[in-house]
Tab-separated table of C-alpha atoms and ligand atoms in Angstrom:
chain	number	residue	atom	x	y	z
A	1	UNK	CA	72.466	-2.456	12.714
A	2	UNK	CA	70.811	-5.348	11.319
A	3	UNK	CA	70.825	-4.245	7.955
A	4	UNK	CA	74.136	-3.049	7.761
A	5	UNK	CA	75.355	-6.161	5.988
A	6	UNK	CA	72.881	-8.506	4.082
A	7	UNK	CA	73.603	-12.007	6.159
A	8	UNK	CA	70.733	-14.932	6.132
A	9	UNK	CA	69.609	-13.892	9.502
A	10	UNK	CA	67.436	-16.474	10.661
A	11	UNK	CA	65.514	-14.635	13.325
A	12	UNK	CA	65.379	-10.470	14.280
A	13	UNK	CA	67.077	-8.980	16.924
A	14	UNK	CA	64.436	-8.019	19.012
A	15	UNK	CA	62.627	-11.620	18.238
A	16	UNK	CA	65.820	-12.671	19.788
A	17	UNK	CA	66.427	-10.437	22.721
A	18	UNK	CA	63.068	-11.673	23.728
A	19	UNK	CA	64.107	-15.167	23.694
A	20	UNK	CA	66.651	-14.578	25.472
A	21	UNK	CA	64.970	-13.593	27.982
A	22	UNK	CA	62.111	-15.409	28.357
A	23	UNK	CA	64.747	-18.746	28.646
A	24	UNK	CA	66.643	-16.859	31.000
A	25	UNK	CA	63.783	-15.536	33.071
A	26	UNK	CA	65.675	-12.241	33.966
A	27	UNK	CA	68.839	-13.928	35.091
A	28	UNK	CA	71.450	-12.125	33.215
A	29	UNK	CA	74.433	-14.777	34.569
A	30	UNK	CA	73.123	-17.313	32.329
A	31	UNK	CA	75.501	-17.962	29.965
A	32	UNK	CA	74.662	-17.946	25.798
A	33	UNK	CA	75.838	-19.746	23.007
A	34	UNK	CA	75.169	-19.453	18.904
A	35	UNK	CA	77.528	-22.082	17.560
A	36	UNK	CA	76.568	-20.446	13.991
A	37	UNK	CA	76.391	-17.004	14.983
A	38	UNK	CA	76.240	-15.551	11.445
A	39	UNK	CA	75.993	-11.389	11.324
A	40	UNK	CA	75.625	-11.680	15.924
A	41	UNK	CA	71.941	-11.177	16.235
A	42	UNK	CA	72.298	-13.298	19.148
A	43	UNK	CA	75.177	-11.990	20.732
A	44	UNK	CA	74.017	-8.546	20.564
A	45	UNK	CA	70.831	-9.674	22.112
A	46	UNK	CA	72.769	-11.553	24.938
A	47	UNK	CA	74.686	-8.369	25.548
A	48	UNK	CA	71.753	-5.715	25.461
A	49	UNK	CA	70.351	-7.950	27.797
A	50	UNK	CA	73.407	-8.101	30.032
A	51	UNK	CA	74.285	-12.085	29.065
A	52	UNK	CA	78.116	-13.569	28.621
A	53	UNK	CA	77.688	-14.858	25.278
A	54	UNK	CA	80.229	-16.946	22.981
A	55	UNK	CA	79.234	-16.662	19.246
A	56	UNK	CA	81.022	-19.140	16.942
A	57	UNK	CA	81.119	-18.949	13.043
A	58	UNK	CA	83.646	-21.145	10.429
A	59	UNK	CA	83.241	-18.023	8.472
A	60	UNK	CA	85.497	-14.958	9.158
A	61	UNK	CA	83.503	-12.491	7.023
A	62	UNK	CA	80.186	-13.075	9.471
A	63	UNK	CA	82.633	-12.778	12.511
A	64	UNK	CA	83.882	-8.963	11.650
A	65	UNK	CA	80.170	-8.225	10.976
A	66	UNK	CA	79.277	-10.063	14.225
A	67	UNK	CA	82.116	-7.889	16.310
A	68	UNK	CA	81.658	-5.059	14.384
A	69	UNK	CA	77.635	-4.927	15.690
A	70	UNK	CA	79.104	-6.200	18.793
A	71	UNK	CA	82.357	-5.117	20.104
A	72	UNK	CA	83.704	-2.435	18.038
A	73	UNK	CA	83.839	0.944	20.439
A	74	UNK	CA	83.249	3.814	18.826
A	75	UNK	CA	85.936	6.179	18.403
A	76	UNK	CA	84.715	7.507	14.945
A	77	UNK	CA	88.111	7.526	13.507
A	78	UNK	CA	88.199	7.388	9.532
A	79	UNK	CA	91.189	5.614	7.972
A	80	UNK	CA	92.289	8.091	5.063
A	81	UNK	CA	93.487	7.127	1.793
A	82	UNK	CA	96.775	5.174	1.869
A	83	UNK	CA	99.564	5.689	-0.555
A	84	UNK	CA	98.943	4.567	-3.939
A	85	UNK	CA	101.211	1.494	-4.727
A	86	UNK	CA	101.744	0.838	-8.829
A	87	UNK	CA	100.005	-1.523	-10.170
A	88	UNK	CA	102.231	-5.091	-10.256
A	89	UNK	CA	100.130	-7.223	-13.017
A	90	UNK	CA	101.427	-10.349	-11.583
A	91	UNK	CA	100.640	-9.951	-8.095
A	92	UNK	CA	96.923	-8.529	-8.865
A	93	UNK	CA	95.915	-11.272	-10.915
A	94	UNK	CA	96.913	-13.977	-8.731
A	95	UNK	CA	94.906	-11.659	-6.274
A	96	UNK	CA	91.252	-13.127	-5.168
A	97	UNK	CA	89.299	-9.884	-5.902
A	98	UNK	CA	90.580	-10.282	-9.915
A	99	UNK	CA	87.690	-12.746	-10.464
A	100	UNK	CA	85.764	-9.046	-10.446
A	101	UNK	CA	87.905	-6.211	-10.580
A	102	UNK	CA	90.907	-5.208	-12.793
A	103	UNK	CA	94.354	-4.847	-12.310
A	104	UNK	CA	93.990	-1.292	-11.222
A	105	UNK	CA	91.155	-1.953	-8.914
A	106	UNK	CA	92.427	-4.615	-7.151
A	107	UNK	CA	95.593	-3.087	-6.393
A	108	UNK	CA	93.595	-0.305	-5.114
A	109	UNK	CA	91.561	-2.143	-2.501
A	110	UNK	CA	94.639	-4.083	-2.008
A	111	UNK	CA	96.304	-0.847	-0.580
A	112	UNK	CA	93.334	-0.229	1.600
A	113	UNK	CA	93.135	-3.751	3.237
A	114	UNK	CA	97.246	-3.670	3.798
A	115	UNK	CA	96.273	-0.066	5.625
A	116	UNK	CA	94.312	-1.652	7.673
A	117	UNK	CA	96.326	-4.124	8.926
A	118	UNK	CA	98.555	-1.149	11.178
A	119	UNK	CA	95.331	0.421	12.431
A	120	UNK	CA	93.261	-0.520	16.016
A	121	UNK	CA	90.994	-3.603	16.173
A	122	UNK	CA	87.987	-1.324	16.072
A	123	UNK	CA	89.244	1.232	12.823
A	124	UNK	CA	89.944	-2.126	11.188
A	125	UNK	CA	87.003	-3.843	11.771
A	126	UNK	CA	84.893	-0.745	11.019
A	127	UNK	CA	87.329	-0.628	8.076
A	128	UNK	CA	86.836	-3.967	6.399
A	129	UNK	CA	83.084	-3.965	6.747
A	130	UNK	CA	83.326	-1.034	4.782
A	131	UNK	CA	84.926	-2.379	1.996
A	132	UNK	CA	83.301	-5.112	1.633
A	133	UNK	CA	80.142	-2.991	1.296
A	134	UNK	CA	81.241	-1.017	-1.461
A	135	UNK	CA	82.804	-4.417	-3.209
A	136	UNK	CA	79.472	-6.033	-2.495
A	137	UNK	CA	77.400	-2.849	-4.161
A	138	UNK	CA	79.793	-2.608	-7.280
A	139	UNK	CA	79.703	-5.968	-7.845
A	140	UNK	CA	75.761	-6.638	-7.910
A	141	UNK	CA	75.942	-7.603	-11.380
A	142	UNK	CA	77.921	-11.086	-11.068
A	143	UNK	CA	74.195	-12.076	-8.579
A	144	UNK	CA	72.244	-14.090	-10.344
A	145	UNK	CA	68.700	-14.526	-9.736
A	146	UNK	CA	69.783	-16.729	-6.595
A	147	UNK	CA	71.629	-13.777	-4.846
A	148	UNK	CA	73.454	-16.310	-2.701
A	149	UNK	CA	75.099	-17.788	-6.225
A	150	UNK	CA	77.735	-15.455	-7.264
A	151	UNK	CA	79.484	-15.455	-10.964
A	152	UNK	CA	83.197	-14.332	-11.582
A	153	UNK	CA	84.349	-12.127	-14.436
A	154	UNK	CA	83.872	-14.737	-17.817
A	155	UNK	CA	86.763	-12.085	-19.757
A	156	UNK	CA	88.563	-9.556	-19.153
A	157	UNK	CA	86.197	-7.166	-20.604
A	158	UNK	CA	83.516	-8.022	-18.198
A	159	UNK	CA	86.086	-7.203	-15.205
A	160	UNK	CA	85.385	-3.697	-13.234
A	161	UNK	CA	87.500	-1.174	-13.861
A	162	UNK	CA	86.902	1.180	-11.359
A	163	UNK	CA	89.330	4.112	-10.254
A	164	UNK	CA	90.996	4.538	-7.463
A	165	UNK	CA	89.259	8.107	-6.554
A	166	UNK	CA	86.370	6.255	-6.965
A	167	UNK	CA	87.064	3.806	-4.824
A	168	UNK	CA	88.495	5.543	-2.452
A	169	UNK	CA	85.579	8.328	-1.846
A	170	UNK	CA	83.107	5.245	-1.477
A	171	UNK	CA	85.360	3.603	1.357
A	172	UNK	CA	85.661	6.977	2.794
A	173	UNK	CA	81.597	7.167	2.875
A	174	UNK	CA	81.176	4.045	4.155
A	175	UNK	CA	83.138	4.254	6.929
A	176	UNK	CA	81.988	7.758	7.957
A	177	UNK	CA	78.618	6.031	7.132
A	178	UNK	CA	79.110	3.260	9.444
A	179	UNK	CA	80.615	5.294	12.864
A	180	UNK	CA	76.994	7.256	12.273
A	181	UNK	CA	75.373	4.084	12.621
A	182	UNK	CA	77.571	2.615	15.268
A	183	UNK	CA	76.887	5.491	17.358
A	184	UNK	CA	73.213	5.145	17.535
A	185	UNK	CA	72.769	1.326	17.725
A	186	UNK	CA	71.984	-0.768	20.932
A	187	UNK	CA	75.329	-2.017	23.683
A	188	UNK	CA	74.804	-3.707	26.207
A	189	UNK	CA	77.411	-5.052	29.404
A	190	UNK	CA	77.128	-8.533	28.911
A	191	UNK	CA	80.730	-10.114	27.639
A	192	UNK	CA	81.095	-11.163	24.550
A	193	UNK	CA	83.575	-13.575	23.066
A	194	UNK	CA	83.026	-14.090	18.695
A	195	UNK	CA	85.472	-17.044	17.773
A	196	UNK	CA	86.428	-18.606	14.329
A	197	UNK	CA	85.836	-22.366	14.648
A	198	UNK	CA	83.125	-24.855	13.438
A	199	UNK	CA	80.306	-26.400	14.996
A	200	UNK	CA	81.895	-30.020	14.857
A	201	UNK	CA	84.332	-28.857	17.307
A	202	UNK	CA	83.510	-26.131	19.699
A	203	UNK	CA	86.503	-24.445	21.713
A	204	UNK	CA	83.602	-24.471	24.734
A	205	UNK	CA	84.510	-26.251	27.766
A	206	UNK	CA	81.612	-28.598	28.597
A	207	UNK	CA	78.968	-28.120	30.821
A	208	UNK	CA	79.401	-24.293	30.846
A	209	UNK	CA	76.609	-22.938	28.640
A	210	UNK	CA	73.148	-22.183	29.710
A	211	UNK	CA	71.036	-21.465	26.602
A	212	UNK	CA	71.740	-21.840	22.683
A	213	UNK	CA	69.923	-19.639	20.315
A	214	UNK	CA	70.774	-20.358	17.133
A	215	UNK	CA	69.642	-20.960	13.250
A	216	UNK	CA	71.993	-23.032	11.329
A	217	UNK	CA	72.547	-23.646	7.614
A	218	UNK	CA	69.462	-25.219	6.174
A	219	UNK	CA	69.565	-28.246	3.581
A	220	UNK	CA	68.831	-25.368	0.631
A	221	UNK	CA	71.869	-25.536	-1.430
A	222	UNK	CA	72.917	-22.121	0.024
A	223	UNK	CA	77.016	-22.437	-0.122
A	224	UNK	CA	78.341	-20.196	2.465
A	225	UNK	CA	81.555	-20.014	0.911
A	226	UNK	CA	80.101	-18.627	-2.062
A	227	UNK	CA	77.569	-16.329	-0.789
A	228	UNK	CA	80.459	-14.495	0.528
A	229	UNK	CA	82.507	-15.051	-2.113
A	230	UNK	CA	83.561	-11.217	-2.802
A	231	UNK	CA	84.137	-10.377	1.012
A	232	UNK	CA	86.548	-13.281	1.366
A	233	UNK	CA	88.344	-12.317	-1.475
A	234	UNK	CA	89.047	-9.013	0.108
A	235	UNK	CA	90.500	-11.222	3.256
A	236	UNK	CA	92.636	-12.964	0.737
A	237	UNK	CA	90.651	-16.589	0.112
A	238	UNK	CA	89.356	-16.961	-2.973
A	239	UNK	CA	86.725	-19.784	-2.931
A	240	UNK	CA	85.903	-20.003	-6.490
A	241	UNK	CA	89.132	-21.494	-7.685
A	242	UNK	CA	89.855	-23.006	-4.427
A	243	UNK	CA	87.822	-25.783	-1.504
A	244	UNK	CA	89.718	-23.673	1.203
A	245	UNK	CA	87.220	-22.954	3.978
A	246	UNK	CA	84.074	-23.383	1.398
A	247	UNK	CA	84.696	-26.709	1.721
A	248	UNK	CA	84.430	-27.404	5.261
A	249	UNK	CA	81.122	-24.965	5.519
A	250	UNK	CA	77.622	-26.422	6.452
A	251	UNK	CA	75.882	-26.992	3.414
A	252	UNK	CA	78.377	-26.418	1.104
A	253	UNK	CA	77.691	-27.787	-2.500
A	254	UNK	CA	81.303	-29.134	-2.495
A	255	UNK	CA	81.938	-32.889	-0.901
A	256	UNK	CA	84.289	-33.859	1.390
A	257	UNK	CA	84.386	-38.039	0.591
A	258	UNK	CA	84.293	-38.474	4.130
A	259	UNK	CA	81.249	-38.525	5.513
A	260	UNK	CA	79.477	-41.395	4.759
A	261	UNK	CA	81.168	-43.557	7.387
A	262	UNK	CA	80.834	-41.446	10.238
A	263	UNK	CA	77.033	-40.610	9.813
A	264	UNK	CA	74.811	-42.498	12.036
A	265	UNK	CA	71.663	-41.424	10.732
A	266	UNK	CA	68.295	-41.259	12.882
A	267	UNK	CA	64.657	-42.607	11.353
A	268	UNK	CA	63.672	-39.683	9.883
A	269	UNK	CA	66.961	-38.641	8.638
A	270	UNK	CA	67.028	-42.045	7.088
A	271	UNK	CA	64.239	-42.193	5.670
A	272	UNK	CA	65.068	-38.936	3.773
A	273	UNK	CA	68.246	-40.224	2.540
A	274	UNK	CA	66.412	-43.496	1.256
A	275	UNK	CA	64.148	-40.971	-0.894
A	276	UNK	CA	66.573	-38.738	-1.870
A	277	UNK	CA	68.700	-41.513	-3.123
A	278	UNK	CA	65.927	-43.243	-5.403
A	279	UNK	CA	64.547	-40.325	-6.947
A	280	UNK	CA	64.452	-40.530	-10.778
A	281	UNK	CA	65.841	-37.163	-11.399
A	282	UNK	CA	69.763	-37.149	-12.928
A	283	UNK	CA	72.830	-37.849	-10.026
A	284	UNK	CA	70.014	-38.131	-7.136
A	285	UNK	CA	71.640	-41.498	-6.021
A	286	UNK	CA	75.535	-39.736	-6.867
A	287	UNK	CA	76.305	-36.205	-6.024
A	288	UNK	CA	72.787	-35.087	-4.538
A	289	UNK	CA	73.068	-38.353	-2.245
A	290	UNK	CA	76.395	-37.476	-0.790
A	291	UNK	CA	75.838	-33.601	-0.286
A	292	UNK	CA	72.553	-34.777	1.790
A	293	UNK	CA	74.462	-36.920	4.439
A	294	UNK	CA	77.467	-34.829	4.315
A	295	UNK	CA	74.772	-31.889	5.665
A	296	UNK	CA	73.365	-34.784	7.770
A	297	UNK	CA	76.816	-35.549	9.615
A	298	UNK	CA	77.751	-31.562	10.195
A	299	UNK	CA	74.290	-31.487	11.494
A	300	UNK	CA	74.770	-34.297	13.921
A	301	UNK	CA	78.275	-33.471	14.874
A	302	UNK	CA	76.582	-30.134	15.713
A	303	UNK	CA	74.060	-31.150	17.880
A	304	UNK	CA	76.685	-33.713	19.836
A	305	UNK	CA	78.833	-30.560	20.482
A	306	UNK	CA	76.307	-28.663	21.629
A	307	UNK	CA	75.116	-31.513	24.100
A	308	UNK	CA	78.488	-31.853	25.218
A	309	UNK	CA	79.052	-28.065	26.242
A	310	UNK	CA	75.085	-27.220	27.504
A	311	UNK	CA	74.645	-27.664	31.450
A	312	UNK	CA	72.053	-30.051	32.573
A	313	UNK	CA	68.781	-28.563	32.075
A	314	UNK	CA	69.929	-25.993	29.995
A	315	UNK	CA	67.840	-24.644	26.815
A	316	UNK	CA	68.135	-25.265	23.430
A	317	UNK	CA	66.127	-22.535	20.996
A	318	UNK	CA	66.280	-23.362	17.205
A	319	UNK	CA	65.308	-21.798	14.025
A	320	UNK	CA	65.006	-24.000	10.767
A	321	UNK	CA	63.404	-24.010	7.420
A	322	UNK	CA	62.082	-26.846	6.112
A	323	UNK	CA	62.854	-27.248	2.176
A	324	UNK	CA	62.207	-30.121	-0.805
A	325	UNK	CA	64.691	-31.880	-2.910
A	326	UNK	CA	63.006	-31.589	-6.464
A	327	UNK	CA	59.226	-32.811	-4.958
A	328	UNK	CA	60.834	-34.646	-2.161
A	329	UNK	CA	60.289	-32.570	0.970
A	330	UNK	CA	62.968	-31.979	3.518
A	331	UNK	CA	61.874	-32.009	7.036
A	332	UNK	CA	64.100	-30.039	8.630
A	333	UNK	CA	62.693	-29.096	12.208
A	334	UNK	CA	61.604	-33.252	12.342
A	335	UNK	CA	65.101	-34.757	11.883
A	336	UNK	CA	66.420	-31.949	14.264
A	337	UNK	CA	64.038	-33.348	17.054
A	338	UNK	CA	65.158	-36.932	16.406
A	339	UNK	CA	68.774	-35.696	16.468
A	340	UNK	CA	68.243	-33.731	19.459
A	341	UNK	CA	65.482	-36.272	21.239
A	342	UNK	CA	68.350	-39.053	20.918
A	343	UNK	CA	70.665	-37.420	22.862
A	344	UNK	CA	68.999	-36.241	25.895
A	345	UNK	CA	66.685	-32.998	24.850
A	346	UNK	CA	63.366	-33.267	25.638
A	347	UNK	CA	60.892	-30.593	23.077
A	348	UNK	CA	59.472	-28.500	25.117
A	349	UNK	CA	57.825	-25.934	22.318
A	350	UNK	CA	57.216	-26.059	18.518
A	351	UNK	CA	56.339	-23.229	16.766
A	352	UNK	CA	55.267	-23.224	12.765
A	353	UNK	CA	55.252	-20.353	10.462
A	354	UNK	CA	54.773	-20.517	6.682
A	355	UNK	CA	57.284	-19.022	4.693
A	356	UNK	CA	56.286	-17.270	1.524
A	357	UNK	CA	59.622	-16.534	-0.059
A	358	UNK	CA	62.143	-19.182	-0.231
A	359	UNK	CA	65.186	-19.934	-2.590
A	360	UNK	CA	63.506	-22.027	-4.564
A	361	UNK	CA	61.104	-20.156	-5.797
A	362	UNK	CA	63.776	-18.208	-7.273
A	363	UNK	CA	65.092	-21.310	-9.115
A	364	UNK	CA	63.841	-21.839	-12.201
A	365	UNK	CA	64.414	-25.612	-12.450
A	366	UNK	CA	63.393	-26.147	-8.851
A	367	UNK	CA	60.014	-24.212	-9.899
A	368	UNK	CA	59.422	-27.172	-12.211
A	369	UNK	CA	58.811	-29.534	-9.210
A	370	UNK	CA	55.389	-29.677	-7.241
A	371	UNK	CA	55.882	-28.617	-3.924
A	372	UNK	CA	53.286	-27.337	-1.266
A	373	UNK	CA	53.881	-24.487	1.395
A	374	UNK	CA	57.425	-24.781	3.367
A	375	UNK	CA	57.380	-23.746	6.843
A	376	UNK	CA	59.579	-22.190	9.635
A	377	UNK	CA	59.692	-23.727	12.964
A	378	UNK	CA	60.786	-22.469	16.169
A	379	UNK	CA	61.802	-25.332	18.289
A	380	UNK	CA	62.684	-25.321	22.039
A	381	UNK	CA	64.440	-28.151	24.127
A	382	UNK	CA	65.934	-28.442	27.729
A	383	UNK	CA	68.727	-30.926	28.547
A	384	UNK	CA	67.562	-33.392	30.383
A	385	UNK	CA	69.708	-33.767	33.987
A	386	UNK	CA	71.789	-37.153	33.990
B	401	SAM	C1	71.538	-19.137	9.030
B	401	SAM	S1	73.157	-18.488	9.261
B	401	SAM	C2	73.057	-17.874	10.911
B	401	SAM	C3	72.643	-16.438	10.920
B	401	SAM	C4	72.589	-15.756	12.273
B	401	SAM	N1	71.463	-16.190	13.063
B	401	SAM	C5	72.566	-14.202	12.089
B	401	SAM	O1	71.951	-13.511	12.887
B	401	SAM	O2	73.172	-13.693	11.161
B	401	SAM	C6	74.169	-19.899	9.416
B	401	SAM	C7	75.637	-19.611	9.701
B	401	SAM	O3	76.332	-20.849	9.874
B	401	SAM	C8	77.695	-20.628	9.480
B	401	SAM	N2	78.387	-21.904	9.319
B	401	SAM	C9	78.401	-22.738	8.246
B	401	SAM	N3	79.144	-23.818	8.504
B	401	SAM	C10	79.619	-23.696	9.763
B	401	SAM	C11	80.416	-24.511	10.597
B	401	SAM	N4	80.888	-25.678	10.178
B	401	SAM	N5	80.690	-24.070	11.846
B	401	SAM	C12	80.207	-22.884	12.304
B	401	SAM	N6	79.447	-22.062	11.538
B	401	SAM	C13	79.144	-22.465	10.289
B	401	SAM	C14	77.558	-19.804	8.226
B	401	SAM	O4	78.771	-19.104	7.947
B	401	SAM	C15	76.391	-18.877	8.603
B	401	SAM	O5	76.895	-17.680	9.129
């Protein structure tokens, strides 16, 4: 299930499950937290191997992937085509999903998500996921070479005018498509509890978690918000001509203006923001300056959260890419152990991988910078008891 919808994973599910248990050496009442949970790879782990697990995500569109691999129960039942409504110009161009599609098409997905609305948790869920695959695989064109940088429609004649039988078969597909899957993939027992919220402000009471395994955003200009641009259209937000939710993402390319006061910045995080801010290279000490501490702060306020809510020698398991700002490399897993060394974790394991593949190698201006190898770590920390 995995692959069923193309989110920035992080880490495998099976890498995962064996975390999992290797932190919780076979005791399946410890309790497991991803406070960015993305697609659920760790809250299916937790509940294949028998874990309560809370997975929190800011972003609704990784939340019905999460429960779909997660809680959906398979009944197999296929939403049929609803009635056609005609086509009200005004209303589908004010609609999100007309930065793609044309009047016609939007009013036709438009039917299908209002369908949805009367139908059972799991037909919905299974039901959305579905349409945003077939949005997502219509609309592969508006991808740029960065895949996580979607365009809109520049004119009308670049907007997709596809039918409603045609739409309507592929829905029909990928639902059927999806029950297939759904019956085959992995369920555990463990509970599991997916929640909208953000990692500044966990709705966890404290002490109550035993082990995070998580990957959160990296510092690599990958905007959430945008990424998902087409499947949060079909919820109704429309990101590109608006800051709702994109702006209050992780790493969004967006800035709040209120960061730099709360941010209380450790050496090494400091000592990154001191280089990013006298680089040479245009708006380094403007709007590259700001987007770096407001990651810094959603970072921080991350890591207090999760201090607050982990039990005393609890675990900590992290994934996180290291990246460069022009030839200015970002050290990633080293400001994460400063963060998490000042308040009470003590690093118990690093692991480093190279990475061959990154988004920058994609970008053509960032290609212009020297830069050696980036690297993955896995990094491992238990709460130290007050
Ligand atoms: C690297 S992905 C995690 C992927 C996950 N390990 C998986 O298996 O799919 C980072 C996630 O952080 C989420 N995120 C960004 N800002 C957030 C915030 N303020 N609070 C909670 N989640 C946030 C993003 O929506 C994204 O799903």
């Amino acid at each position: 299930m995995a692959d069923i919808f193309p989110y920035y994973a992080g880490f495998a599910f099976d890498w995962a499950c064996k975390q999992l248990h290797v932190q919780s050496n076979g005791d399946p009442t410890k309790v497991v937290l991803d406070p960015w949970n993305g697609s659920g790879t760790t809250t299916l782990a937790a509940q294949v191997d028998g874990h309560p697990s809370f997975g929190i995500d800011r972003n609704p569109v990784a939340n019905l992937v999460a429960q779909l691999r997660c809680q959906v129960r398979v009944t197999g039942k296929v939403l049929l085509p609803p009635r056609r409504s005609r086509v009200s110009g005004r209303m589908a161009a004010r609609d999100a999903l007309s930065n793609w599609f044309s009047l016609t098409s939007v009013t036709r997905i438009r039917d299908w998500v209002r369908a949805l609305q009367d139908e059972s948790l799991d037909t919905k869920i299974v039901g959305l996921v579905s349409i945003f695959r077939v949005v997502r695989s219509v609309t592969e064109r508006f991808e740029g070479s960065n895949p996580t940088w979607v365009k809109r429609a520049k004119s009308d004649d670049e907007l997709l005018n596809i039918s409603p039988d045609v739409l309507d078969d592929a829905i029909l597909a990928e639902q059927e498509g999806l029950w297939e899957r759904l019956m085959s993939a992995p369920r555990g027992v463990g509970r599991t509890s997916i929640v909208t919220a953000s990692s500044d402000r966990l709705p966890i009471a404290e002490d109550s978690v035993d082990i995070i395994l998580t990957s959160p955003p990296y510092l690599t200009r990958i905007d959430y918000g945008v990424a998902y641009c087409r499947e949060l259209a079909v919820l109704g937000i429309d990101v590109l001509n608006s800051r709702d939710l994109r702006a209050g993402l992780m790493g969004t390319t967006l800035i709040r203006g209120d960061t730099a006061n709360q941010l209380k910045p450790g050496k090494i995080a400091c000592d990154l923001l001191h280089r990013v801010s006298s680089h040479s290279s245009k708006a380094s000490s403007g709007y590259y300056l700001k987007q770096t501490m407001q990651y810094l702060r959603d970072l921080s306020a991350g890591f207090d959260e999760m201090t607050r809510v982990v039990k005393p020698g609890g675990t900590l398991c992290m994934v996180v890419q290291d990246s460069y700002y022009k030839d200015e490399p970002v050290p990633l897993a080293d400001i994460c152990i400063d963060e998490a060394g000042a308040r009470g974790w003590n690093l118990v394991l690093r692991e480093q991988f190279p990475v061959k593949r990154t988004l920058t190698t994609l970008n053509k201006s960032a290609r212009e910078y020297k830069k050696s190898q980036v690297s993955e770590s896995v990094i491992t920390f238990s709460l130290r008891s007050a």
